[in-house]
Short mmCIF file of C-alpha atoms and ligand atoms in Angstrom, two decimals:
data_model
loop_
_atom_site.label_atom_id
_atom_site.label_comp_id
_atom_site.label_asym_id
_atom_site.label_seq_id
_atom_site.Cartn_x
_atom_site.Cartn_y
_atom_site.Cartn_z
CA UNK A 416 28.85 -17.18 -5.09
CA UNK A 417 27.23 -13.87 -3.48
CA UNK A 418 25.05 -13.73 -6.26
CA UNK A 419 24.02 -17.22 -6.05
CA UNK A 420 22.75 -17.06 -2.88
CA UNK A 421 21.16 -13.53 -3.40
CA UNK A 422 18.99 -15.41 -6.29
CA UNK A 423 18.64 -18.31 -4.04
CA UNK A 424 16.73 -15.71 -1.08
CA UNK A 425 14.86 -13.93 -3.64
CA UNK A 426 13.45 -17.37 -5.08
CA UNK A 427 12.47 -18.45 -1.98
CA UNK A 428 10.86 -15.31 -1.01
CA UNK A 429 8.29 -15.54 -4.28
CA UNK A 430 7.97 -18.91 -2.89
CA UNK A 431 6.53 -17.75 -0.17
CA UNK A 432 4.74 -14.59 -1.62
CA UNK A 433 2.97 -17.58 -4.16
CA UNK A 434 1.74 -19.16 -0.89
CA UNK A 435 0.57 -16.30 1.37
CA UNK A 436 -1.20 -15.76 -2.24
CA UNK A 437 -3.22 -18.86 -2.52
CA UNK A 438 -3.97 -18.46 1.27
CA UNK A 439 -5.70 -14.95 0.48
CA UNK A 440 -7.69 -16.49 -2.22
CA UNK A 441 -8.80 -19.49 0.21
CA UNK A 442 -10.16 -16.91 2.22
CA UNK A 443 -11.57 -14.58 0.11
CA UNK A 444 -9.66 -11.94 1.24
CA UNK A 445 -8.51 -9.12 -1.01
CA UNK A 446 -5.14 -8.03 0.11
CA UNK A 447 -3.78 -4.51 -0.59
CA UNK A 448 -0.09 -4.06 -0.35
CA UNK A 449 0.20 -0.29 0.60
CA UNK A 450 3.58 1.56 -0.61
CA UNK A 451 4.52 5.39 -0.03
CA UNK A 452 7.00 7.64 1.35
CA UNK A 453 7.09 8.32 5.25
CA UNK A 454 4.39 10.75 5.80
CA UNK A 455 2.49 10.61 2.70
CA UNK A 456 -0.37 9.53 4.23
CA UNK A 457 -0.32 5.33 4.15
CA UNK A 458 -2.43 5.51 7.55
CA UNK A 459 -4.39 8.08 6.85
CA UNK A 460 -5.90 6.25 3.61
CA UNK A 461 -7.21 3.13 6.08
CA UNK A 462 -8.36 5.39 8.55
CA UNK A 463 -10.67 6.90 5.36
CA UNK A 464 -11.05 3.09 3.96
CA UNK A 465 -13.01 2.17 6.95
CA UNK A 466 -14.98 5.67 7.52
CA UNK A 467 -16.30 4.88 4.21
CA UNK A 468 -16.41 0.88 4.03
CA UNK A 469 -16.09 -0.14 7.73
CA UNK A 470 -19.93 -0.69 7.84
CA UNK A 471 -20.40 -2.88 4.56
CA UNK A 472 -16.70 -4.73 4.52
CA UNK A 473 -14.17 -6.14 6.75
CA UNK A 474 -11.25 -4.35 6.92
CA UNK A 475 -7.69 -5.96 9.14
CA UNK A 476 -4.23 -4.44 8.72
CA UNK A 477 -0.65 -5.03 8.71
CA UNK A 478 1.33 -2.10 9.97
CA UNK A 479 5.41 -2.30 8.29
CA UNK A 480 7.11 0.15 10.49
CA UNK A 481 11.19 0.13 11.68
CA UNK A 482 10.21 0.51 14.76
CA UNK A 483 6.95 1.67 17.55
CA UNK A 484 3.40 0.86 17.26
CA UNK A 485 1.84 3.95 17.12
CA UNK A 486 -0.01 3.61 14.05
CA UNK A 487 -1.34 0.06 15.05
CA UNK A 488 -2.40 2.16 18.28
CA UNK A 489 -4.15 4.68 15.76
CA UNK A 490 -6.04 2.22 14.08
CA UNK A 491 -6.75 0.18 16.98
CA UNK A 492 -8.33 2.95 18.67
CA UNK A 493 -10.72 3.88 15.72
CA UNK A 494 -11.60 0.15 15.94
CA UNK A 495 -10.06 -1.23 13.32
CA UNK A 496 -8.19 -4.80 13.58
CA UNK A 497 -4.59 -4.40 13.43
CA UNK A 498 -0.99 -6.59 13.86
CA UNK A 499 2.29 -4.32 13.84
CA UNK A 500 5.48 -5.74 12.54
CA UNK A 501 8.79 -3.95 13.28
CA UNK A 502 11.28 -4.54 10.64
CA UNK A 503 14.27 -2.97 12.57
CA UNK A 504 16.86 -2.25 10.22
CA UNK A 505 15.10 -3.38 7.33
CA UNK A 506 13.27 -1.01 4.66
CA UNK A 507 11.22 -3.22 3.52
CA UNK A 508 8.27 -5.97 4.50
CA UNK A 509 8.99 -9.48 3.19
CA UNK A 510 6.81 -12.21 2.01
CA UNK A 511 8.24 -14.25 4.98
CA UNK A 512 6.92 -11.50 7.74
CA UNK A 513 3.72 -11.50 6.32
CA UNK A 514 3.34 -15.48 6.33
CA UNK A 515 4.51 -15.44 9.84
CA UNK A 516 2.01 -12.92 11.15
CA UNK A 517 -0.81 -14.76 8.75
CA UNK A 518 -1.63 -17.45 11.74
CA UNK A 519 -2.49 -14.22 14.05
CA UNK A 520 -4.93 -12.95 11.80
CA UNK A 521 -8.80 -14.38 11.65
CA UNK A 522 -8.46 -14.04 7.73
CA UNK A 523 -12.13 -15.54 7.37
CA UNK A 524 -13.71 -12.95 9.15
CA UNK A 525 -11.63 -10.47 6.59
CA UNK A 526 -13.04 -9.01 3.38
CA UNK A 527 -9.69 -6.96 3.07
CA UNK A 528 -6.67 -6.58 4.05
CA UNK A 529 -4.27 -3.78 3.92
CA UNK A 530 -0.79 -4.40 4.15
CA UNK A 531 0.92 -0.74 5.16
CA UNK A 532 4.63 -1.27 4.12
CA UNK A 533 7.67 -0.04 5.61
CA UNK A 534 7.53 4.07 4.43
CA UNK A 535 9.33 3.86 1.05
CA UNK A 536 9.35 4.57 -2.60
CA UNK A 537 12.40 1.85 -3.67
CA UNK A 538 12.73 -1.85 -1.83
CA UNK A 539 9.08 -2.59 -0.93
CA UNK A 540 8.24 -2.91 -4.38
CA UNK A 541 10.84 -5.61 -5.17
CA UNK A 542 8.66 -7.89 -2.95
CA UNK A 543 5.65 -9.63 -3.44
CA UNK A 544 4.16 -10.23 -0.87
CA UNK A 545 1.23 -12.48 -1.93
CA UNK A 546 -0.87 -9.37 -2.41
CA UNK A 547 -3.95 -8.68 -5.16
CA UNK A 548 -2.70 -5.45 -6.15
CA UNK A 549 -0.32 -3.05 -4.94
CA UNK A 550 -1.71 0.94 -4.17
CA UNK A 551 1.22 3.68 -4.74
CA UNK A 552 0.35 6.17 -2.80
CA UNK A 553 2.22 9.71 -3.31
CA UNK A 554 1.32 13.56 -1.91
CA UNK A 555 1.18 16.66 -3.42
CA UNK A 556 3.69 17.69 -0.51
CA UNK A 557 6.64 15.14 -2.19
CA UNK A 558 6.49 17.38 -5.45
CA UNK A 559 5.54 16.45 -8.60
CA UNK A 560 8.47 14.37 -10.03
CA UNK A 561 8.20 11.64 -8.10
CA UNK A 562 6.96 8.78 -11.08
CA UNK A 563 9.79 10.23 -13.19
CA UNK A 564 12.39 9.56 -10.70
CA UNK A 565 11.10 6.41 -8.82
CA UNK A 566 9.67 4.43 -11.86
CA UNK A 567 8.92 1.03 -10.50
CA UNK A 568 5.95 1.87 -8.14
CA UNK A 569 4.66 3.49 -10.53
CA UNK A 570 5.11 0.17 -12.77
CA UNK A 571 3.95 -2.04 -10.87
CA UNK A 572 1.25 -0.42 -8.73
CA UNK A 573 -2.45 -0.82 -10.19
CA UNK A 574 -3.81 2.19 -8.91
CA UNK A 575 -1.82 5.41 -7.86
CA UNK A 576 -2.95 7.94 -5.15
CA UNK A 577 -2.26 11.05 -4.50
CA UNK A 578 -3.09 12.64 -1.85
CA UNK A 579 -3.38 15.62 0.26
CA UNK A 580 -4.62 17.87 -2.89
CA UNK A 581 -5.98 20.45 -0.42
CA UNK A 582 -2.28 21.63 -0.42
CA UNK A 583 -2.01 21.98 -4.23
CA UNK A 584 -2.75 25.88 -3.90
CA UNK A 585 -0.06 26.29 -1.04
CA UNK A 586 2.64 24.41 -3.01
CA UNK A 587 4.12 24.33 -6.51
CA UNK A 588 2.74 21.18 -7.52
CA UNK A 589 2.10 20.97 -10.93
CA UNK A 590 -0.61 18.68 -11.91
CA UNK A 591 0.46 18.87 -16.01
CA UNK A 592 4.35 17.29 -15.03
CA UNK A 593 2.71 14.83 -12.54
CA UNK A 594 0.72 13.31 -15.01
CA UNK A 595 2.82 13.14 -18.00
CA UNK A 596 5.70 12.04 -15.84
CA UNK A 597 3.59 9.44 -14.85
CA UNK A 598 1.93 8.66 -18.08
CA UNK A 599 5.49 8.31 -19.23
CA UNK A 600 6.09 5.34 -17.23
CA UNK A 601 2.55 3.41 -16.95
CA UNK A 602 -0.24 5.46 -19.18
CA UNK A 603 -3.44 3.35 -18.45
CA UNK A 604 -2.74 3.68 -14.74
CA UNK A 605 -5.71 5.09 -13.12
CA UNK A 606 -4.97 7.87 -10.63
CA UNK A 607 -7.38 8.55 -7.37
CA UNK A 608 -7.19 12.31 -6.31
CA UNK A 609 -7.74 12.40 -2.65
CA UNK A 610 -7.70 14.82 0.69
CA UNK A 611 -7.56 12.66 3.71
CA UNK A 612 -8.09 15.88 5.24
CA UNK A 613 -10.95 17.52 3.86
CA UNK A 614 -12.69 13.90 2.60
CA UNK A 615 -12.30 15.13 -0.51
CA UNK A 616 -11.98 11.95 -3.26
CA UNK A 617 -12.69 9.12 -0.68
CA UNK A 618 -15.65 8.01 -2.05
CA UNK A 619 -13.56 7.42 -4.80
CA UNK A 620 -11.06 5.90 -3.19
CA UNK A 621 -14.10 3.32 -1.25
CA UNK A 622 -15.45 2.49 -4.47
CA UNK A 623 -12.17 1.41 -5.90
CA UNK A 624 -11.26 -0.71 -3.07
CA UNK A 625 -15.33 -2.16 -3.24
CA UNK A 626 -15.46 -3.27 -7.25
CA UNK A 627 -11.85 -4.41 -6.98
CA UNK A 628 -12.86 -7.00 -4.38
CA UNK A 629 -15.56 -8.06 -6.08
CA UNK A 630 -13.06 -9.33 -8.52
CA UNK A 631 -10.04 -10.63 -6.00
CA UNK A 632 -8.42 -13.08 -8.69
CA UNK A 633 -7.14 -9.56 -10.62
CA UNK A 634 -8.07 -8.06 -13.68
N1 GDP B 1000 -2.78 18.49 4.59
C1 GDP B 1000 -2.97 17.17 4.61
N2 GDP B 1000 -2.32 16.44 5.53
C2 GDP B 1000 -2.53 15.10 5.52
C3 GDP B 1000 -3.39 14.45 4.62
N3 GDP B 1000 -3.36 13.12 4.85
C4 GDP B 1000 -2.51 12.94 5.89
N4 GDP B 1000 -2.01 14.13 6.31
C5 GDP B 1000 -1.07 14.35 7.41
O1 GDP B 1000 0.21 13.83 7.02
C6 GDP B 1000 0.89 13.31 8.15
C7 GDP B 1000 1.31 11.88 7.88
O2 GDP B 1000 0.16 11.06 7.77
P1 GDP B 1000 0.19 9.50 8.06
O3 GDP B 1000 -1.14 8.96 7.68
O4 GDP B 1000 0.70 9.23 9.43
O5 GDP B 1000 1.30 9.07 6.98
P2 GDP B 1000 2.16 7.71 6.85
O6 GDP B 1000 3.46 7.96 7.55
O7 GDP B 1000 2.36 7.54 5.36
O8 GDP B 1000 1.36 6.59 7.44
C8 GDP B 1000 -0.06 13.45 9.32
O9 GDP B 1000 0.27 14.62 10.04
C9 GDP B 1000 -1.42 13.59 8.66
O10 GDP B 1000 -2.35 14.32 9.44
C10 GDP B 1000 -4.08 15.27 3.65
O11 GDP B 1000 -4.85 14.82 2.80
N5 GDP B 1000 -3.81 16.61 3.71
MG1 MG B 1001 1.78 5.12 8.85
#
């Protein structure tokens, strides 16, 4: 009976991730559903999304967070439009959350929007949300053996990031066991190298998020 019902929620949930979905495509919007661990640097890649695109494309956020709106506050401030959602308890965002916040959002004035998920590597990926693509983001500061041991994000994501490379010479980070771990588990994924820090890799990182919504239906 418990499992029943469990299938019964999750069915109802890529309901809903189907429809927030179709309303992304009505609206042209490219939707990016951000997933990394606390600190790994989730809103420091939008910050460097709209340094780089903020005059040619517009960028809106979600911000997934247990609890505060400091990062909404952060982004906010650098002029960026953007909706928190606390989750609470919960470790995850859901498809419903982001349908319910939808209405508050001008999504025709939006080129993109980034969906910054609940700090995570595990239950945010179980959810679609309704998003084109999902970004994995990971830092050199987690160590190097994070695809091997959290798999599905690195399934499932389309592009991986990993950032905050100007601490590869302070740490033991080996770049050899990152990617074959992660070759491993998804070897055509395409990998941005990135310093939020020293800028280093965001033009990468803008042109990525430019040619992928010139083609929003997927690849
Ligand atoms: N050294 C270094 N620190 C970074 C980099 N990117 C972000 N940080 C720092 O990492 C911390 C967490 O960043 P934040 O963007 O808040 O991560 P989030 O919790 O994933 O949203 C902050 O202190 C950032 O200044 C980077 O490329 N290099
Ligand atoms: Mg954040």
């Amino acid at each position: 009976m418990k499992i029943a019902i469990k299938e019964d929620i999750l069915k109802e949930e890529d309901r809903i991730g189907a429809e927030n979905r179709r309303e992304f495509l009505a609206r042209g919007v490219a939707a990016f559903n951000l997933i990394g661990s606390p600190g790994s640097g989730k809103t420091s890649l939008i910050e460097a999304a709209y340094r780089e695109l903020g005059g040619e494309l517009a960028i809106g956020v979600i911000e997934g967070d247990l609890a505060s709106d400091k990062d909404t506050v952060r982004l906010r401030n650098l002029g960026l439009p953007a909706l928190q959602i606390n989750t609470g308890r919960g470790c995850h965002l859901s498809p419903l959350m982001i349908k319910k916040a939808l209405p508050e959002i001008d999504l025709a004035a939006l080129d993109i929007l980034i969906i910054e998920n609940v700090g995570n590597l595990v239950c945010p990926v179980s959810f679609d949300l309704g998003e084109t693509a999902k970004i994995g983001l990971i830092s050199v500061a987690e160590g190097d053996d994070k695809p091997t041991k959290y798999p599905l994000l690195f399934r499932e994501a389309e592009v991986v990031v990993l950032n905050k490379i100007d601490l590869v010479p302070h740490s033991d980070f080996d770049r050899e066991a990152f990617y074959s771990g992660l070759r491993a588990i998804n070897p055509a994924i395409g990998v941005i190298e990135i310093s939020c820090r020293t800028g280093e890799g965001v033009e990468e990182w803008g042109s990525w998020l430019r040619e992928r919504v010139s083609s929003p239906a997927g690849r």
